PDB file of C-alpha atoms in Angstrom:
ATOM      1  CA  MET A   1       9.065 -27.580  -1.401  1.00 92.00           C
ATOM      2  CA  LYS A   2       7.660 -25.865   1.656  1.00 97.00           C
ATOM      3  CA  LYS A   3       5.013 -27.528   3.845  1.00 96.00           C
ATOM      4  CA  ILE A   4       2.412 -24.741   3.875  1.00 97.00           C
ATOM      5  CA  THR A   5       1.366 -21.791   1.731  1.00 97.00           C
ATOM      6  CA  LEU A   6      -0.037 -18.706   3.398  1.00 97.00           C
ATOM      7  CA  PHE A   7      -2.034 -16.762   0.859  1.00 97.00           C
ATOM      8  CA  THR A   8      -3.207 -13.206   1.139  1.00 97.00           C
ATOM      9  CA  PRO A   9      -5.658 -11.616  -1.268  1.00 97.00           C
ATOM     10  CA  THR A  10      -5.091  -7.865  -1.012  1.00 97.00           C
ATOM     11  CA  PHE A  11      -6.372  -4.615  -2.484  1.00 98.00           C
ATOM     12  CA  ASN A  12      -4.815  -1.258  -1.569  1.00 98.00           C
ATOM     13  CA  ARG A  13      -3.558  -2.480   1.797  1.00 97.00           C
ATOM     14  CA  ALA A  14       0.056  -1.276   1.636  1.00 97.00           C
ATOM     15  CA  TYR A  15      -0.652   0.813   4.738  1.00 98.00           C
ATOM     16  CA  CYS A  16      -1.213  -2.287   6.904  1.00 97.00           C
ATOM     17  CA  LEU A  17       0.329  -5.249   5.049  1.00 98.00           C
ATOM     18  CA  HIS A  18       3.634  -4.682   6.867  1.00 97.00           C
ATOM     19  CA  GLN A  19       2.018  -5.948  10.069  1.00 96.00           C
ATOM     20  CA  LEU A  20       1.510  -9.376   8.499  1.00 97.00           C
ATOM     21  CA  TYR A  21       4.966  -9.360   6.899  1.00 98.00           C
ATOM     22  CA  GLU A  22       6.627  -8.591  10.227  1.00 98.00           C
ATOM     23  CA  SER A  23       4.718 -11.406  11.924  1.00 97.00           C
ATOM     24  CA  LEU A  24       5.913 -13.822   9.240  1.00 98.00           C
ATOM     25  CA  LEU A  25       9.511 -12.746   9.785  1.00 98.00           C
ATOM     26  CA  ARG A  26       9.123 -13.723  13.457  1.00 98.00           C
ATOM     27  CA  GLN A  27       7.828 -17.249  12.776  1.00 98.00           C
ATOM     28  CA  THR A  28       9.636 -19.960  14.741  1.00 98.00           C
ATOM     29  CA  ASN A  29       9.148 -22.333  11.790  1.00 98.00           C
ATOM     30  CA  LYS A  30       9.985 -21.015   8.321  1.00 98.00           C
ATOM     31  CA  ASP A  31       8.609 -24.010   6.377  1.00 98.00           C
ATOM     32  CA  PHE A  32       6.139 -21.805   4.492  1.00 98.00           C
ATOM     33  CA  CYS A  33       5.806 -19.608   1.465  1.00 98.00           C
ATOM     34  CA  TRP A  34       3.702 -16.453   1.356  1.00 98.00           C
ATOM     35  CA  LEU A  35       1.571 -16.046  -1.757  1.00 98.00           C
ATOM     36  CA  ILE A  36       0.282 -12.500  -2.173  1.00 98.00           C
ATOM     37  CA  ILE A  37      -2.539 -12.051  -4.671  1.00 98.00           C
ATOM     38  CA  ASP A  38      -2.771  -8.349  -5.476  1.00 98.00           C
ATOM     39  CA  ASP A  39      -6.279  -7.696  -6.762  1.00 97.00           C
ATOM     40  CA  GLY A  40      -5.442  -4.622  -8.825  1.00 98.00           C
ATOM     41  CA  SER A  41      -4.083  -2.328  -6.114  1.00 98.00           C
ATOM     42  CA  THR A  42      -3.416   1.267  -7.103  1.00 98.00           C
ATOM     43  CA  ASP A  43      -1.389   2.145  -4.016  1.00 97.00           C
ATOM     44  CA  ASN A  44       2.263   1.164  -3.530  1.00 97.00           C
ATOM     45  CA  THR A  45       1.568  -2.498  -2.667  1.00 98.00           C
ATOM     46  CA  SER A  46       3.628  -3.749  -5.606  1.00 98.00           C
ATOM     47  CA  LYS A  47       6.683  -1.662  -4.723  1.00 98.00           C
ATOM     48  CA  LEU A  48       6.451  -2.616  -1.051  1.00 98.00           C
ATOM     49  CA  VAL A  49       6.170  -6.346  -1.724  1.00 98.00           C
ATOM     50  CA  LYS A  50       8.975  -6.286  -4.288  1.00 98.00           C
ATOM     51  CA  SER A  51      11.229  -4.656  -1.686  1.00 98.00           C
ATOM     52  CA  TRP A  52      10.441  -7.511   0.734  1.00 98.00           C
ATOM     53  CA  ILE A  53      11.158 -10.080  -1.967  1.00 98.00           C
ATOM     54  CA  GLY A  54      14.493  -8.352  -2.549  1.00 98.00           C
ATOM     55  CA  GLN A  55      15.383  -8.733   1.125  1.00 98.00           C
ATOM     56  CA  GLY A  56      15.084 -12.520   0.769  1.00 98.00           C
ATOM     57  CA  SER A  57      14.133 -13.060   4.417  1.00 98.00           C
ATOM     58  CA  ILE A  58      11.172 -15.309   3.624  1.00 98.00           C
ATOM     59  CA  GLN A  59       9.871 -16.942   0.456  1.00 98.00           C
ATOM     60  CA  ILE A  60       7.302 -14.642  -1.158  1.00 98.00           C
ATOM     61  CA  GLU A  61       5.442 -15.109  -4.417  1.00 98.00           C
ATOM     62  CA  TYR A  62       3.653 -12.000  -5.691  1.00 98.00           C
ATOM     63  CA  VAL A  63       0.893 -12.126  -8.297  1.00 98.00           C
ATOM     64  CA  TYR A  64      -0.769  -8.992  -9.660  1.00 98.00           C
ATOM     65  CA  LYS A  65      -4.150  -9.413 -11.313  1.00 97.00           C
ATOM     66  CA  GLU A  66      -6.922  -7.191 -12.548  1.00 96.00           C
ATOM     67  CA  ASN A  67      -9.407  -6.222  -9.835  1.00 95.00           C
ATOM     68  CA  GLY A  68     -12.138  -8.799  -9.526  1.00 95.00           C
ATOM     69  CA  GLY A  69     -12.943  -9.056  -5.842  1.00 92.00           C
ATOM     70  CA  MET A  70     -11.667 -11.182  -2.986  1.00 89.00           C
ATOM     71  CA  HIS A  71     -13.214 -14.395  -4.304  1.00 93.00           C
ATOM     72  CA  THR A  72     -11.127 -14.110  -7.483  1.00 96.00           C
ATOM     73  CA  GLY A  73      -8.047 -13.759  -5.290  1.00 95.00           C
ATOM     74  CA  TYR A  74      -8.930 -17.060  -3.645  1.00 95.00           C
ATOM     75  CA  ASN A  75      -9.470 -18.678  -7.040  1.00 97.00           C
ATOM     76  CA  THR A  76      -6.100 -17.443  -8.277  1.00 97.00           C
ATOM     77  CA  ALA A  77      -4.379 -18.682  -5.122  1.00 97.00           C
ATOM     78  CA  TYR A  78      -5.871 -22.156  -5.420  1.00 96.00           C
ATOM     79  CA  GLU A  79      -4.701 -22.358  -9.032  1.00 97.00           C
ATOM     80  CA  LEU A  80      -1.124 -21.721  -7.849  1.00 98.00           C
ATOM     81  CA  ILE A  81      -0.773 -23.520  -4.497  1.00 97.00           C
ATOM     82  CA  GLU A  82       1.418 -26.616  -4.644  1.00 96.00           C
ATOM     83  CA  THR A  83       2.068 -27.278  -0.943  1.00 95.00           C
ATOM     84  CA  GLU A  84       0.346 -29.920   1.160  1.00 95.00           C
ATOM     85  CA  LEU A  85      -1.243 -27.314   3.437  1.00 95.00           C
ATOM     86  CA  ASN A  86      -2.523 -23.785   2.952  1.00 95.00           C
ATOM     87  CA  THR A  87      -4.323 -21.089   4.829  1.00 93.00           C
ATOM     88  CA  CYS A  88      -5.583 -17.616   4.034  1.00 94.00           C
ATOM     89  CA  ILE A  89      -4.354 -14.751   6.169  1.00 94.00           C
ATOM     90  CA  ASP A  90      -6.137 -11.482   5.452  1.00 93.00           C
ATOM     91  CA  SER A  91      -4.045  -8.456   4.568  1.00 94.00           C
ATOM     92  CA  ASP A  92      -5.021  -6.625   7.764  1.00 93.00           C
ATOM     93  CA  ASP A  93      -4.252  -9.591  10.063  1.00 93.00           C
ATOM     94  CA  TYR A  94      -1.092 -11.158  11.401  1.00 93.00           C
ATOM     95  CA  MET A  95       0.039 -14.420  12.981  1.00 94.00           C
ATOM     96  CA  THR A  96       1.422 -15.212  16.409  1.00 93.00           C
ATOM     97  CA  ASP A  97       5.138 -15.990  16.348  1.00 96.00           C
ATOM     98  CA  ASN A  98       4.629 -19.761  16.608  1.00 96.00           C
ATOM     99  CA  ALA A  99       1.543 -20.100  14.386  1.00 95.00           C
ATOM    100  CA  ILE A 100       3.249 -22.023  11.561  1.00 96.00           C
ATOM    101  CA  GLU A 101       4.979 -24.289  14.062  1.00 97.00           C
ATOM    102  CA  GLU A 102       1.650 -25.064  15.751  1.00 95.00           C
ATOM    103  CA  ILE A 103      -0.238 -25.661  12.493  1.00 94.00           C
ATOM    104  CA  ILE A 104       2.405 -28.082  11.217  1.00 96.00           C
ATOM    105  CA  ARG A 105       2.732 -29.828  14.587  1.00 95.00           C
ATOM    106  CA  PHE A 106      -1.043 -30.296  14.795  1.00 93.00           C
ATOM    107  CA  TRP A 107      -1.259 -31.591  11.224  1.00 94.00           C
ATOM    108  CA  GLU A 108       1.623 -34.016  11.700  1.00 94.00           C
ATOM    109  CA  SER A 109      -0.059 -35.405  14.838  1.00 94.00           C
ATOM    110  CA  HIS A 110      -3.677 -35.491  13.667  1.00 92.00           C
ATOM    111  CA  GLY A 111      -3.878 -34.937   9.914  1.00 89.00           C
ATOM    112  CA  ASN A 112      -4.708 -37.665   7.422  1.00 88.00           C
ATOM    113  CA  GLU A 113      -6.698 -38.249   4.237  1.00 87.00           C
ATOM    114  CA  LYS A 114      -9.975 -38.139   6.218  1.00 86.00           C
ATOM    115  CA  TYR A 115      -9.564 -34.412   6.916  1.00 81.00           C
ATOM    116  CA  SER A 116      -9.635 -31.500   4.546  1.00 79.00           C
ATOM    117  CA  GLY A 117      -8.743 -28.750   6.997  1.00 78.00           C
ATOM    118  CA  ILE A 118      -8.325 -27.382  10.462  1.00 75.00           C
ATOM    119  CA  VAL A 119      -9.798 -24.229  11.955  1.00 73.00           C
ATOM    120  CA  GLY A 120      -8.146 -21.625  14.164  1.00 74.00           C
ATOM    121  CA  LEU A 121      -9.628 -18.771  16.126  1.00 72.00           C
ATOM    122  CA  ASP A 122      -8.952 -15.070  15.664  1.00 74.00           C
ATOM    123  CA  ILE A 123      -8.068 -12.928  18.649  1.00 74.00           C
ATOM    124  CA  LEU A 124      -7.889  -9.213  19.246  1.00 74.00           C
ATOM    125  CA  LYS A 125      -4.666  -7.437  20.226  1.00 74.00           C
ATOM    126  CA  ASN A 126      -6.064  -6.552  23.619  1.00 76.00           C
TER     127      ASN A 126
END
C-alpha cells in the first residue's frame, strides 16, 4: 500500500487537469496514489484520465459520480482512502517536483498520534 493518497475532486476540468498530472509524473517520491473524484463532468475528463491510467506511469484511481458539488467529492474520497496520509490537490493546481518527498519526510520526522494533519502554503507561478 502507498503512503499517501492525493485526491482531486473535479468537474469539467479536462482543459487544465493535465498540469496536475504532469507534476505528479515528476515527483521524486512515487509512494502515492492519485484518487480522482469526477463530480459528473460532461467534458472529456473520463477519456483523458483513462488514457493516463492506461499509460501506467503512476497509480491512479478514477471514480465517476453524479454531480453533487465539491463537498460530495470530499465525502466520496474519504470513504475510499486507505493510506496513512492524504491531501487534496485541486484540479487546477499542481505540486512541486519534491512535494511528496517533503510531506513524507516531514511526517516521518514529526508525525504521531497527537497530530491529525499538516498544512502547506500555496504559491503562484511567478
